Short mmCIF file of C-alpha atoms and ligand atoms in Angstrom, two decimals:
data_model
loop_
_atom_site.label_atom_id
_atom_site.label_comp_id
_atom_site.label_asym_id
_atom_site.label_seq_id
_atom_site.Cartn_x
_atom_site.Cartn_y
_atom_site.Cartn_z
CA MET A 578 -16.51 -2.17 -19.46
CA SER A 579 -15.53 -4.41 -22.37
CA LYS A 580 -15.80 -8.16 -21.80
CA ASP A 581 -12.12 -8.50 -22.70
CA ARG A 582 -10.93 -6.04 -20.05
CA LEU A 583 -9.86 -7.19 -16.60
CA VAL A 584 -10.63 -4.54 -13.99
CA ILE A 585 -7.79 -4.03 -11.52
CA PHE A 586 -9.12 -3.11 -8.10
CA ASP A 587 -6.28 -2.12 -5.78
CA THR A 588 -6.87 -2.47 -2.06
CA THR A 589 -3.35 -1.63 -0.79
CA LEU A 590 -4.76 1.35 1.12
CA ARG A 591 -7.47 -0.73 2.79
CA ASP A 592 -6.72 -4.48 3.04
CA GLY A 593 -2.98 -3.73 2.66
CA GLU A 594 -3.15 -1.27 5.51
CA GLN A 595 -4.52 -4.06 7.71
CA SER A 596 -1.02 -5.63 7.78
CA PRO A 597 0.46 -5.14 11.27
CA GLY A 598 2.34 -1.85 11.43
CA ALA A 599 1.34 -0.77 7.92
CA ALA A 600 -1.01 1.99 9.13
CA MET A 601 -0.39 5.09 7.03
CA THR A 602 -0.87 8.79 7.55
CA LYS A 603 -3.20 10.76 5.29
CA ASP A 604 -0.24 12.20 3.45
CA GLU A 605 1.33 8.78 2.89
CA LYS A 606 -1.99 7.46 1.57
CA LEU A 607 -2.25 10.39 -0.80
CA ARG A 608 1.23 9.72 -2.18
CA ILE A 609 0.40 6.08 -2.78
CA ALA A 610 -2.98 6.97 -4.32
CA ARG A 611 -1.29 9.35 -6.77
CA GLN A 612 1.16 6.63 -7.74
CA LEU A 613 -1.69 4.10 -8.17
CA GLU A 614 -3.34 6.58 -10.51
CA ARG A 615 -0.09 6.80 -12.52
CA LEU A 616 -0.06 3.00 -12.58
CA LYS A 617 -3.58 3.33 -14.03
CA VAL A 618 -5.43 1.03 -11.68
CA ASP A 619 -9.17 1.09 -12.37
CA VAL A 620 -10.32 1.27 -8.75
CA ILE A 621 -8.48 2.48 -5.64
CA GLU A 622 -10.03 1.19 -2.42
CA ALA A 623 -8.87 4.13 -0.32
CA GLY A 624 -10.00 2.91 3.09
CA PHE A 625 -12.88 2.06 5.37
CA ALA A 626 -14.62 5.36 6.15
CA ALA A 627 -16.45 4.20 9.29
CA ALA A 628 -13.26 2.77 10.84
CA SER A 629 -12.04 6.14 12.13
CA PRO A 630 -12.35 9.86 11.39
CA GLY A 631 -8.76 9.70 10.09
CA ASP A 632 -9.70 7.00 7.57
CA ALA A 633 -12.72 9.00 6.38
CA GLU A 634 -10.59 12.12 6.02
CA ALA A 635 -7.94 10.26 3.99
CA ILE A 636 -10.56 8.80 1.62
CA ARG A 637 -12.08 12.22 1.13
CA ALA A 638 -8.67 13.79 0.45
CA ILE A 639 -7.93 11.06 -2.11
CA ALA A 640 -11.37 11.50 -3.69
CA GLU A 641 -10.62 15.20 -4.09
CA VAL A 642 -7.40 14.72 -6.08
CA ILE A 643 -7.73 11.46 -8.03
CA LYS A 644 -9.37 11.95 -11.40
CA ASP A 645 -8.54 8.89 -13.51
CA SER A 646 -9.28 6.00 -11.12
CA THR A 647 -12.52 5.24 -9.29
CA VAL A 648 -12.16 5.96 -5.56
CA CYS A 649 -13.88 3.46 -3.30
CA SER A 650 -14.69 3.15 0.40
CA LEU A 651 -15.43 -0.09 2.18
CA ALA A 652 -18.55 -0.22 4.39
CA ARG A 653 -20.30 -2.82 6.49
CA THR A 654 -24.03 -3.06 5.81
CA GLY A 655 -25.12 -0.78 8.69
CA GLU A 656 -26.66 2.58 7.85
CA ALA A 657 -23.91 4.59 9.60
CA ASP A 658 -21.20 2.80 7.62
CA ILE A 659 -22.90 3.40 4.27
CA ARG A 660 -23.49 7.07 5.08
CA ALA A 661 -19.86 7.53 6.17
CA ALA A 662 -18.65 5.90 2.94
CA GLY A 663 -21.05 8.02 0.87
CA ALA A 664 -19.79 11.23 2.47
CA ALA A 665 -16.13 10.24 2.07
CA ILE A 666 -16.35 9.49 -1.67
CA LYS A 667 -18.57 12.49 -2.43
CA PRO A 668 -15.84 14.67 -4.02
CA ALA A 669 -14.70 11.85 -6.34
CA ALA A 670 -14.98 12.17 -10.11
CA ARG A 671 -16.00 8.49 -9.93
CA GLY A 672 -16.85 7.07 -6.51
CA ARG A 673 -17.77 3.55 -5.43
CA ILE A 674 -19.22 2.12 -2.21
CA HIS A 675 -18.10 -1.43 -1.46
CA THR A 676 -20.41 -3.00 1.10
CA PHE A 677 -19.92 -6.44 2.60
CA ILE A 678 -21.40 -8.91 5.03
CA ALA A 679 -20.31 -12.42 5.97
CA THR A 680 -22.24 -15.32 4.46
CA SER A 681 -20.53 -18.46 5.79
CA PRO A 682 -22.32 -20.45 8.52
CA ILE A 683 -19.42 -19.98 10.96
CA HIS A 684 -19.30 -16.19 10.48
CA MET A 685 -23.10 -15.72 10.52
CA GLU A 686 -23.56 -17.83 13.64
CA LYS A 687 -20.47 -17.05 15.71
CA LYS A 688 -19.51 -13.53 14.64
CA LEU A 689 -22.66 -11.79 13.42
CA ARG A 690 -25.14 -13.87 15.45
CA MET A 691 -27.60 -13.43 12.61
CA GLN A 692 -29.84 -15.81 10.69
CA PRO A 693 -29.21 -16.13 6.93
CA GLU A 694 -32.50 -14.31 6.19
CA GLN A 695 -31.36 -11.35 8.32
CA VAL A 696 -28.03 -11.29 6.50
CA LEU A 697 -29.81 -11.25 3.15
CA GLU A 698 -32.09 -8.41 4.25
CA ALA A 699 -29.15 -6.38 5.59
CA ALA A 700 -27.26 -6.84 2.30
CA VAL A 701 -30.20 -5.70 0.18
CA ALA A 702 -30.89 -2.68 2.42
CA ALA A 703 -27.21 -1.67 2.32
CA VAL A 704 -27.02 -1.85 -1.46
CA LYS A 705 -30.24 0.17 -1.83
CA LEU A 706 -28.98 2.84 0.57
CA ALA A 707 -25.55 2.94 -1.10
CA ARG A 708 -27.24 3.53 -4.47
CA GLN A 709 -28.55 6.82 -3.05
CA PHE A 710 -24.93 8.03 -2.92
CA THR A 711 -23.52 6.53 -6.12
CA ASP A 712 -24.52 4.38 -9.08
CA ASP A 713 -21.37 2.32 -8.58
CA VAL A 714 -22.03 -0.16 -5.77
CA GLU A 715 -20.09 -3.35 -5.10
CA PHE A 716 -21.28 -6.14 -2.84
CA SER A 717 -18.98 -8.72 -1.18
CA ALA A 718 -20.02 -11.95 0.53
CA GLU A 719 -17.31 -12.20 3.16
CA ASP A 720 -15.92 -15.73 3.57
CA ALA A 721 -17.65 -16.80 0.34
CA GLY A 722 -15.08 -19.60 0.12
CA ARG A 723 -16.69 -21.36 3.09
CA SER A 724 -20.28 -20.30 2.33
CA ASP A 725 -23.10 -22.51 1.12
CA VAL A 726 -23.33 -22.03 -2.64
CA ASP A 727 -27.16 -22.09 -2.65
CA PHE A 728 -27.19 -19.22 -0.15
CA LEU A 729 -24.64 -17.31 -2.25
CA VAL A 730 -26.86 -17.70 -5.31
CA ARG A 731 -29.84 -16.28 -3.38
CA ILE A 732 -28.01 -13.34 -1.82
CA PHE A 733 -26.26 -12.40 -5.08
CA GLU A 734 -29.55 -12.52 -7.00
CA ALA A 735 -31.10 -10.22 -4.37
CA VAL A 736 -28.27 -7.64 -4.31
CA ILE A 737 -28.14 -7.50 -8.12
CA LYS A 738 -31.88 -6.73 -8.09
CA ALA A 739 -31.19 -4.05 -5.43
CA GLY A 740 -28.66 -2.32 -7.69
CA ALA A 741 -25.17 -3.76 -7.13
CA GLY A 742 -23.06 -3.55 -10.30
CA THR A 743 -20.07 -5.58 -9.08
CA ILE A 744 -20.31 -8.84 -7.17
CA ASN A 745 -17.19 -9.82 -5.28
CA VAL A 746 -16.47 -13.38 -4.19
CA PRO A 747 -13.77 -13.33 -1.50
CA ASP A 748 -11.71 -16.20 -0.18
CA THR A 749 -11.35 -14.32 3.09
CA VAL A 750 -9.32 -16.93 4.92
CA GLY A 751 -7.16 -18.15 2.02
CA TYR A 752 -8.69 -21.65 2.11
CA ALA A 753 -9.50 -22.25 -1.55
CA VAL A 754 -7.50 -24.23 -4.11
CA PRO A 755 -7.47 -23.17 -7.77
CA ALA A 756 -9.62 -25.91 -9.36
CA GLN A 757 -12.28 -25.54 -6.69
CA TRP A 758 -12.24 -21.72 -6.85
CA ARG A 759 -12.62 -21.80 -10.61
CA GLU A 760 -15.57 -24.15 -10.30
CA ARG A 761 -17.21 -21.94 -7.65
CA MET A 762 -17.00 -18.90 -9.92
CA ARG A 763 -18.28 -20.91 -12.88
CA GLU A 764 -21.26 -22.21 -10.90
CA LEU A 765 -22.17 -18.74 -9.63
CA LEU A 766 -22.04 -17.25 -13.10
CA GLU A 767 -24.23 -20.05 -14.39
CA ARG A 768 -26.81 -20.10 -11.61
CA VAL A 769 -27.25 -16.48 -10.47
CA PRO A 770 -30.05 -14.84 -12.46
CA ASN A 771 -28.84 -11.75 -14.38
CA SER A 772 -25.21 -12.69 -13.75
CA ASP A 773 -24.40 -11.27 -17.19
CA LYS A 774 -25.56 -7.80 -16.07
CA VAL A 775 -22.78 -7.37 -13.50
CA ILE A 776 -19.02 -7.61 -13.20
CA TRP A 777 -17.83 -10.61 -11.20
CA SER A 778 -14.87 -10.07 -8.96
CA THR A 779 -12.55 -12.18 -6.85
CA HIS A 780 -10.58 -11.28 -3.71
CA CYS A 781 -8.17 -13.94 -2.48
CA HIS A 782 -5.99 -14.13 0.60
CA ASN A 783 -2.67 -15.89 0.61
CA ASP A 784 -2.75 -18.10 3.72
CA LEU A 785 -1.81 -21.19 1.71
CA GLY A 786 0.25 -19.27 -0.84
CA MET A 787 -2.42 -19.62 -3.54
CA ALA A 788 -3.96 -16.12 -3.72
CA VAL A 789 -2.64 -15.35 -7.20
CA ALA A 790 -3.36 -18.84 -8.55
CA ASN A 791 -6.90 -18.76 -7.15
CA SER A 792 -7.56 -15.27 -8.54
CA LEU A 793 -6.40 -16.34 -12.00
CA ALA A 794 -8.52 -19.49 -11.81
CA ALA A 795 -11.57 -17.30 -11.10
CA VAL A 796 -10.62 -15.13 -14.08
CA GLN A 797 -10.57 -18.21 -16.29
CA ALA A 798 -14.10 -18.96 -15.12
CA GLY A 799 -15.34 -15.47 -16.05
CA ALA A 800 -14.38 -13.06 -13.24
CA ARG A 801 -13.57 -9.68 -14.77
CA GLN A 802 -12.32 -7.84 -11.68
CA VAL A 803 -9.43 -8.90 -9.45
CA GLU A 804 -8.91 -7.33 -6.04
CA CYS A 805 -5.23 -7.21 -5.21
CA THR A 806 -2.48 -5.23 -3.50
CA ILE A 807 0.98 -3.95 -4.32
CA ASN A 808 3.64 -6.43 -3.14
CA GLY A 809 0.82 -8.72 -1.97
CA LEU A 810 0.49 -6.70 1.22
CA GLY A 811 -2.57 -7.45 3.34
CA GLU A 812 -4.22 -9.04 6.33
CA ARG A 813 -2.17 -12.00 7.73
CA ALA A 814 -0.28 -13.63 4.80
CA GLY A 815 -1.54 -10.90 2.47
CA ASN A 816 -3.68 -10.58 -0.65
CA ALA A 817 -3.06 -11.54 -4.27
CA SER A 818 -0.23 -9.42 -5.55
CA LEU A 819 -1.19 -6.89 -8.23
CA GLU A 820 2.09 -7.10 -10.11
CA GLU A 821 1.91 -10.89 -10.41
CA ILE A 822 -1.71 -10.87 -11.61
CA VAL A 823 -1.08 -8.13 -14.16
CA MET A 824 2.11 -9.65 -15.54
CA ALA A 825 0.61 -13.15 -15.67
CA VAL A 826 -2.34 -11.87 -17.71
CA ARG A 827 -0.03 -9.91 -19.99
CA THR A 828 2.74 -12.49 -20.40
CA ARG A 829 0.28 -15.36 -20.89
CA SER A 830 -2.16 -13.49 -23.11
CA ASP A 831 -2.37 -16.74 -25.09
CA VAL A 832 -4.14 -18.26 -22.06
CA PHE A 833 -6.12 -15.33 -20.64
CA LYS A 834 -6.96 -13.34 -23.80
CA LEU A 835 -7.64 -10.28 -21.66
CA GLU A 836 -6.08 -6.89 -21.20
CA THR A 837 -5.69 -4.59 -18.21
CA GLY A 838 -5.34 -0.83 -18.33
CA ILE A 839 -2.18 -0.95 -16.19
CA ASP A 840 0.93 0.99 -17.23
CA THR A 841 3.28 -1.83 -16.30
CA ARG A 842 6.34 0.47 -16.46
CA GLN A 843 5.11 2.01 -13.19
CA ILE A 844 5.10 -1.32 -11.31
CA VAL A 845 8.57 -1.18 -9.75
CA ALA A 846 8.23 2.48 -8.68
CA THR A 847 4.89 1.66 -7.03
CA SER A 848 6.33 -1.37 -5.30
CA LYS A 849 9.26 0.67 -3.93
CA LEU A 850 7.00 3.46 -2.72
CA VAL A 851 4.66 1.07 -0.90
CA SER A 852 7.58 -0.80 0.61
CA SER A 853 9.27 2.35 1.86
CA ILE A 854 6.09 3.86 3.32
CA THR A 855 4.86 0.72 5.04
CA GLY A 856 8.28 -0.57 6.06
CA TYR A 857 7.48 -3.96 4.51
CA PRO A 858 10.59 -4.99 2.54
CA VAL A 859 10.21 -6.90 -0.71
CA GLN A 860 11.93 -10.29 -0.60
CA PRO A 861 14.74 -10.44 -3.20
CA ASN A 862 13.26 -13.47 -4.97
CA LYS A 863 9.71 -12.04 -5.12
CA ALA A 864 8.23 -12.42 -8.62
CA VAL A 865 8.35 -9.29 -10.81
CA VAL A 866 9.45 -6.76 -8.15
CA GLY A 867 12.12 -8.62 -6.16
CA ALA A 868 15.68 -7.34 -6.62
CA ASN A 869 16.67 -10.73 -8.10
CA ALA A 870 13.59 -11.20 -10.29
CA PHE A 871 15.69 -10.55 -13.40
CA ALA A 872 19.16 -11.48 -12.09
CA HIS A 873 20.81 -14.46 -13.74
CA GLU A 874 23.38 -16.09 -11.52
CA SER A 875 24.35 -19.38 -13.10
CA GLY A 876 26.89 -19.27 -15.92
CA ILE A 877 24.67 -21.33 -18.21
CA HIS A 878 21.77 -18.88 -17.74
CA GLN A 879 24.00 -15.82 -18.21
CA ASP A 880 25.44 -17.29 -21.36
CA GLY A 881 21.97 -18.06 -22.70
CA VAL A 882 20.58 -14.59 -21.95
CA LEU A 883 23.59 -12.92 -23.59
CA LYS A 884 23.07 -15.01 -26.73
CA HIS A 885 19.30 -14.59 -26.80
CA ARG A 886 17.36 -12.90 -23.98
CA GLU A 887 14.30 -15.09 -24.29
CA THR A 888 16.24 -18.26 -23.48
CA TYR A 889 15.68 -17.50 -19.80
CA GLU A 890 13.56 -14.32 -19.60
CA ILE A 891 9.81 -14.39 -20.15
CA MET A 892 9.37 -10.66 -19.38
CA ARG A 893 11.55 -7.65 -20.15
CA PRO A 894 12.75 -5.89 -16.96
CA GLN A 895 12.14 -2.45 -18.50
CA ASP A 896 8.47 -3.36 -19.14
CA VAL A 897 7.85 -3.46 -15.39
CA GLY A 898 9.96 -0.39 -14.69
CA TRP A 899 13.36 -1.85 -13.82
CA VAL A 900 15.69 0.87 -15.03
CA LYS A 901 19.20 1.83 -14.04
CA ASN A 902 19.28 4.50 -11.32
CA ARG A 903 18.79 7.67 -13.31
CA LEU A 904 21.16 10.51 -12.68
CA THR A 905 18.91 13.53 -12.46
CA LEU A 906 20.44 16.45 -10.67
CA GLY A 907 23.73 17.62 -9.21
CA LYS A 908 25.25 20.31 -7.07
CA LEU A 909 24.90 22.97 -9.74
CA SER A 910 21.26 22.29 -10.56
CA GLY A 911 19.00 25.24 -9.93
CA ARG A 912 15.65 25.64 -8.24
CA ASN A 913 13.73 25.43 -11.52
CA ALA A 914 15.40 22.17 -12.54
CA PHE A 915 14.65 20.82 -9.06
CA ARG A 916 10.99 21.84 -9.31
CA ALA A 917 10.68 20.42 -12.84
CA ARG A 918 12.14 17.04 -11.83
CA LEU A 919 9.78 16.81 -8.86
CA GLN A 920 6.89 17.48 -11.22
CA GLU A 921 8.08 14.77 -13.60
CA LEU A 922 8.21 12.35 -10.68
CA GLY A 923 4.64 13.30 -9.78
CA ILE A 924 5.69 14.77 -6.42
CA VAL A 925 3.36 17.59 -5.48
CA VAL A 926 4.86 20.50 -3.55
CA GLU A 927 2.14 22.25 -1.58
CA SER A 928 3.67 25.75 -1.37
CA GLU A 929 6.63 27.95 -2.37
CA GLU A 930 7.76 27.75 1.25
CA GLN A 931 7.90 23.95 1.08
CA LEU A 932 9.75 24.14 -2.24
CA ASN A 933 12.35 26.51 -0.76
CA HIS A 934 12.81 24.32 2.28
CA ALA A 935 13.13 21.17 0.17
CA PHE A 936 15.54 22.89 -2.22
CA ALA A 937 17.79 23.91 0.67
CA ARG A 938 17.88 20.29 1.84
CA PHE A 939 18.58 19.14 -1.71
CA LYS A 940 21.59 21.47 -1.86
CA ALA A 941 22.85 20.12 1.47
CA LEU A 942 22.52 16.57 0.15
CA ALA A 943 24.27 17.49 -3.12
CA ASP A 944 27.20 18.78 -1.04
CA LYS A 945 27.60 15.33 0.49
CA LYS A 946 26.70 13.26 -2.56
CA SER A 947 27.69 14.53 -5.98
CA GLU A 948 25.11 12.56 -7.97
CA ILE A 949 21.46 12.81 -7.03
CA PHE A 950 19.15 10.12 -8.42
CA ASP A 951 15.35 10.00 -8.63
CA GLU A 952 15.31 7.66 -5.63
CA ASP A 953 17.25 10.27 -3.59
CA LEU A 954 14.68 12.92 -4.46
CA GLN A 955 11.85 10.61 -3.50
CA ALA A 956 13.44 9.90 -0.10
CA LEU A 957 14.21 13.57 0.45
CA MET A 958 10.63 14.58 -0.29
CA SER A 959 9.30 11.80 1.90
CA ASP A 960 11.41 13.17 4.78
CA GLU A 961 10.26 16.65 3.93
CA THR A 962 6.53 15.88 4.20
CA GLN A 963 7.18 14.02 7.46
CA GLU A 964 8.89 17.10 8.87
CA ILE A 965 6.08 19.38 7.87
CA GLU A 966 3.36 17.05 9.04
CA LEU A 967 4.72 15.80 12.33
CA GLU A 968 7.52 17.64 13.99
CA HIS A 969 7.02 17.26 17.70
CA TYR A 970 10.33 15.40 17.95
CA LYS A 971 13.14 16.55 15.67
CA LEU A 972 16.82 15.75 15.37
CA VAL A 973 18.83 18.98 15.57
CA SER A 974 22.36 17.56 15.63
CA ALA A 975 24.22 14.38 16.44
CA ARG A 976 27.71 13.20 17.40
CA PHE A 977 28.68 9.55 17.49
CA HIS A 978 31.80 7.81 18.69
CA SER A 979 32.68 4.30 17.68
CA GLU A 980 36.13 2.70 17.94
CA THR A 981 37.36 -0.90 18.02
CA GLY A 982 37.46 -2.11 21.62
CA GLU A 983 35.54 0.95 22.94
CA THR A 984 31.86 1.24 23.91
CA PRO A 985 30.06 3.27 21.22
CA THR A 986 28.33 6.49 22.35
CA ALA A 987 25.82 8.91 20.87
CA ALA A 988 25.26 12.54 21.89
CA LEU A 989 22.17 14.11 20.37
CA THR A 990 20.43 17.45 20.44
CA LEU A 991 16.70 17.01 19.98
CA SER A 992 13.93 19.51 19.57
CA ILE A 993 10.91 18.37 21.59
CA GLY A 994 7.79 20.47 21.11
CA GLY A 995 10.06 23.35 20.05
CA GLN A 996 12.43 23.09 23.04
CA GLU A 997 16.01 21.90 22.59
CA LYS A 998 17.27 19.09 24.81
CA GLN A 999 20.70 17.40 24.96
CA THR A 1000 20.93 13.70 25.52
CA GLU A 1001 23.73 11.15 25.59
CA SER A 1002 24.03 7.39 25.92
CA SER A 1003 26.21 4.39 25.19
CA GLY A 1004 25.08 1.18 23.53
CA SER A 1005 26.16 -2.06 21.91
CA GLY A 1006 26.63 -0.15 18.66
CA PRO A 1007 26.14 3.48 17.58
CA VAL A 1008 22.53 2.87 16.45
CA ASP A 1009 21.70 1.26 19.79
CA ALA A 1010 23.40 4.18 21.56
CA ALA A 1011 21.36 6.69 19.53
CA PHE A 1012 18.06 4.94 20.32
CA ARG A 1013 18.98 4.74 24.02
CA ALA A 1014 19.86 8.43 24.04
CA ILE A 1015 16.46 9.30 22.53
CA GLU A 1016 14.65 7.04 24.98
CA SER A 1017 16.48 8.47 27.99
CA VAL A 1018 14.81 11.80 27.35
CA VAL A 1019 11.51 10.81 25.67
CA GLN A 1020 10.80 7.74 27.86
CA SER A 1021 8.14 6.51 25.48
CA GLY A 1022 8.03 2.95 26.81
CA THR A 1023 7.66 1.69 23.23
CA GLU A 1024 8.80 -1.71 22.05
CA LEU A 1025 11.10 -1.90 19.01
CA MET A 1026 9.57 -4.48 16.66
CA LEU A 1027 11.68 -4.00 13.54
CA TYR A 1028 14.80 -2.20 12.41
CA SER A 1029 15.87 -2.39 8.78
CA VAL A 1030 18.30 -0.53 6.53
CA ASN A 1031 18.25 -0.34 2.73
CA ALA A 1032 20.58 1.46 0.38
CA ILE A 1033 18.44 3.77 -1.77
CA THR A 1034 20.80 3.69 -4.74
CA THR A 1035 24.09 1.94 -5.48
CA GLY A 1036 27.56 3.04 -4.34
CA THR A 1037 29.05 3.64 -0.93
CA ASP A 1038 27.89 7.26 -1.01
CA ALA A 1039 24.26 6.08 -1.30
CA GLN A 1040 21.70 7.27 1.21
CA GLY A 1041 20.60 4.65 3.69
CA GLU A 1042 16.88 4.39 4.22
CA VAL A 1043 15.96 3.10 7.65
CA THR A 1044 12.63 1.74 8.83
CA VAL A 1045 11.84 1.46 12.52
CA ARG A 1046 8.66 -0.24 13.74
CA LEU A 1047 7.51 0.65 17.25
CA ALA A 1048 4.63 -0.74 19.30
CA HIS A 1049 2.94 1.10 22.12
CA GLY A 1050 -0.42 0.70 23.85
CA GLY A 1051 -1.74 -1.71 21.22
CA ARG A 1052 -0.69 0.46 18.29
CA VAL A 1053 2.09 -0.31 15.85
CA VAL A 1054 3.70 2.38 13.65
CA ASN A 1055 6.54 2.55 11.15
CA GLY A 1056 8.98 5.44 10.98
CA GLN A 1057 11.34 6.18 8.10
CA GLY A 1058 14.50 8.23 7.82
CA ALA A 1059 17.04 8.69 5.04
CA ASP A 1060 20.56 10.09 5.15
CA THR A 1061 24.01 9.36 3.76
CA ASP A 1062 24.92 8.62 7.40
CA ILE A 1063 22.91 5.55 8.41
CA ILE A 1064 23.12 6.35 12.12
CA VAL A 1065 21.54 9.74 11.48
CA ALA A 1066 18.97 8.01 9.24
CA SER A 1067 18.26 5.59 12.11
CA ALA A 1068 17.75 8.38 14.64
CA LYS A 1069 15.44 10.18 12.19
CA ALA A 1070 13.44 6.99 11.60
CA TYR A 1071 13.06 6.41 15.35
CA LEU A 1072 11.88 10.00 15.88
CA ASN A 1073 9.51 9.74 12.92
CA ALA A 1074 7.87 6.67 14.49
CA LEU A 1075 7.62 8.47 17.85
CA ASN A 1076 6.02 11.44 16.07
CA LYS A 1077 3.38 9.16 14.56
CA LEU A 1078 2.57 7.69 17.96
CA HIS A 1079 2.55 11.14 19.47
CA SER A 1080 0.23 12.65 16.87
CA ASN A 1081 -2.22 9.74 17.28
CA ALA A 1082 -2.07 10.19 21.05
CA LEU A 1083 -2.91 13.85 20.64
CA LYS A 1084 -5.86 12.99 18.45
CA LEU A 1085 -7.21 10.67 21.10
CA ASN A 1086 -6.42 12.92 24.03
CA PRO A 1087 -5.55 16.54 23.31
CA GLN A 1088 -4.35 16.96 26.90
CA ALA A 1089 -1.75 14.22 26.53
CA GLU A 1090 1.71 15.49 27.35
CA THR A 1091 3.64 12.36 26.59
CA ILE A 1092 3.11 9.43 24.25
O1 KIV B 889 -11.13 -10.62 2.81
C1 KIV B 889 -12.28 -10.16 2.72
O2 KIV B 889 -13.29 -10.86 2.74
C2 KIV B 889 -12.40 -8.71 2.61
C3 KIV B 889 -13.77 -8.18 2.31
C4 KIV B 889 -14.08 -6.97 3.08
C5 KIV B 889 -13.91 -8.00 0.83
O3 KIV B 889 -11.43 -8.00 2.71
ZN1 ZN B 890 -9.56 -9.18 2.38
#
């Protein structure tokens, strides 16, 4: 890797997935991984193989299809973890094992209950074992921000000797401040023997809102890999946001003098996909990908931008993928045009049967909505894969009644495990009535944690995309549904979340009848 290249290591599918409720199915992870490949990230951390058989399976599936990015699995230093990671990345064109162990006094003493010498030995053994599976091994010193720098120097020297090619310095708890983080990276590069033989990496959490600033400070001190996530998703307050790091390095090339391999025009599409799959909305004023990131409200600003764009804009919206909704297909479009547009959008259709089914739904949508945009197709295909993957609960038909001064009601026909059931309820609004009607027959006992609606495109005929977050038995899942009728979209989203809980329940207990 050239010294002037900044490696972008995306951990949306691993650290990002650790956000509450952001757990993804294998299919959802595959869709994000394909989009990350289009974005041209260097490394995709696809998961933590030893965490669950589902995680291992998703990493393996990603390793099978991704050709242009390195596919990586996280692993603790234990033998079983390294072997699970090695097996999961085996099909990858380029596979990496990322092993980590905590190095701060508080973590070693209170969490690991290990002496520093034991930690050092475990790290070296893990790196040596990982090298039996791949030449590309990364080592992380968890909680490096609160670790003793002399110990870090020793452990990093030892793991480099054992064969690690990337050394990651994480601020696990988001405690660092930029000047101090820059100095830590500088000191490590100066003191660790053979530091010039490896790539130095940084991984910052955002607890004090400084993840991006700290990551960039480490880059200024010589780090050449940044670990980050789309939309800054991640454990607690999140990780450094990929789009902010990439655009800072590009826009301020006078300061950083580095390049990334990222196709920045894919940034907005990736942000939207991650947001819709995880159910984590992007705040309107979020840098780069927020809906208002390029909106000029004050008259003085508007006037300036109209006269000369650069008076108030330091980036061009089209360079990060902000484009007008693109009209793609209509009622008269044929099956071949539909297939071709899906291909252009990078949406993979597994079989002719799925294509036929999706095409029939596209025609039904085109009957209701004369103009079909790329975003509509993406939502339709997202619904489609959900139906194929998880269809224990399905909405067959719905009737709603809502009138000023009357109590709203919902009457639904559901298919549950292939059997049709009618259900009816009233509620404070039609959405509430629909959810109550579903619950009166499913009786899941779940808690509704979040309900949100977004318009997929502009116009009053736009499809509404609904996210519903449900919690049950310690698990939290997100369900999505899209329709031109937002009450139907809401019912679909609720059923999608129930399906996710149900499929997990079946995995844990195949005898389980209910959630
Ligand atoms: O925050 C952290 O320390 C991590 C490591 C596993 C790299 O996520
Ligand atoms: Zn982390």
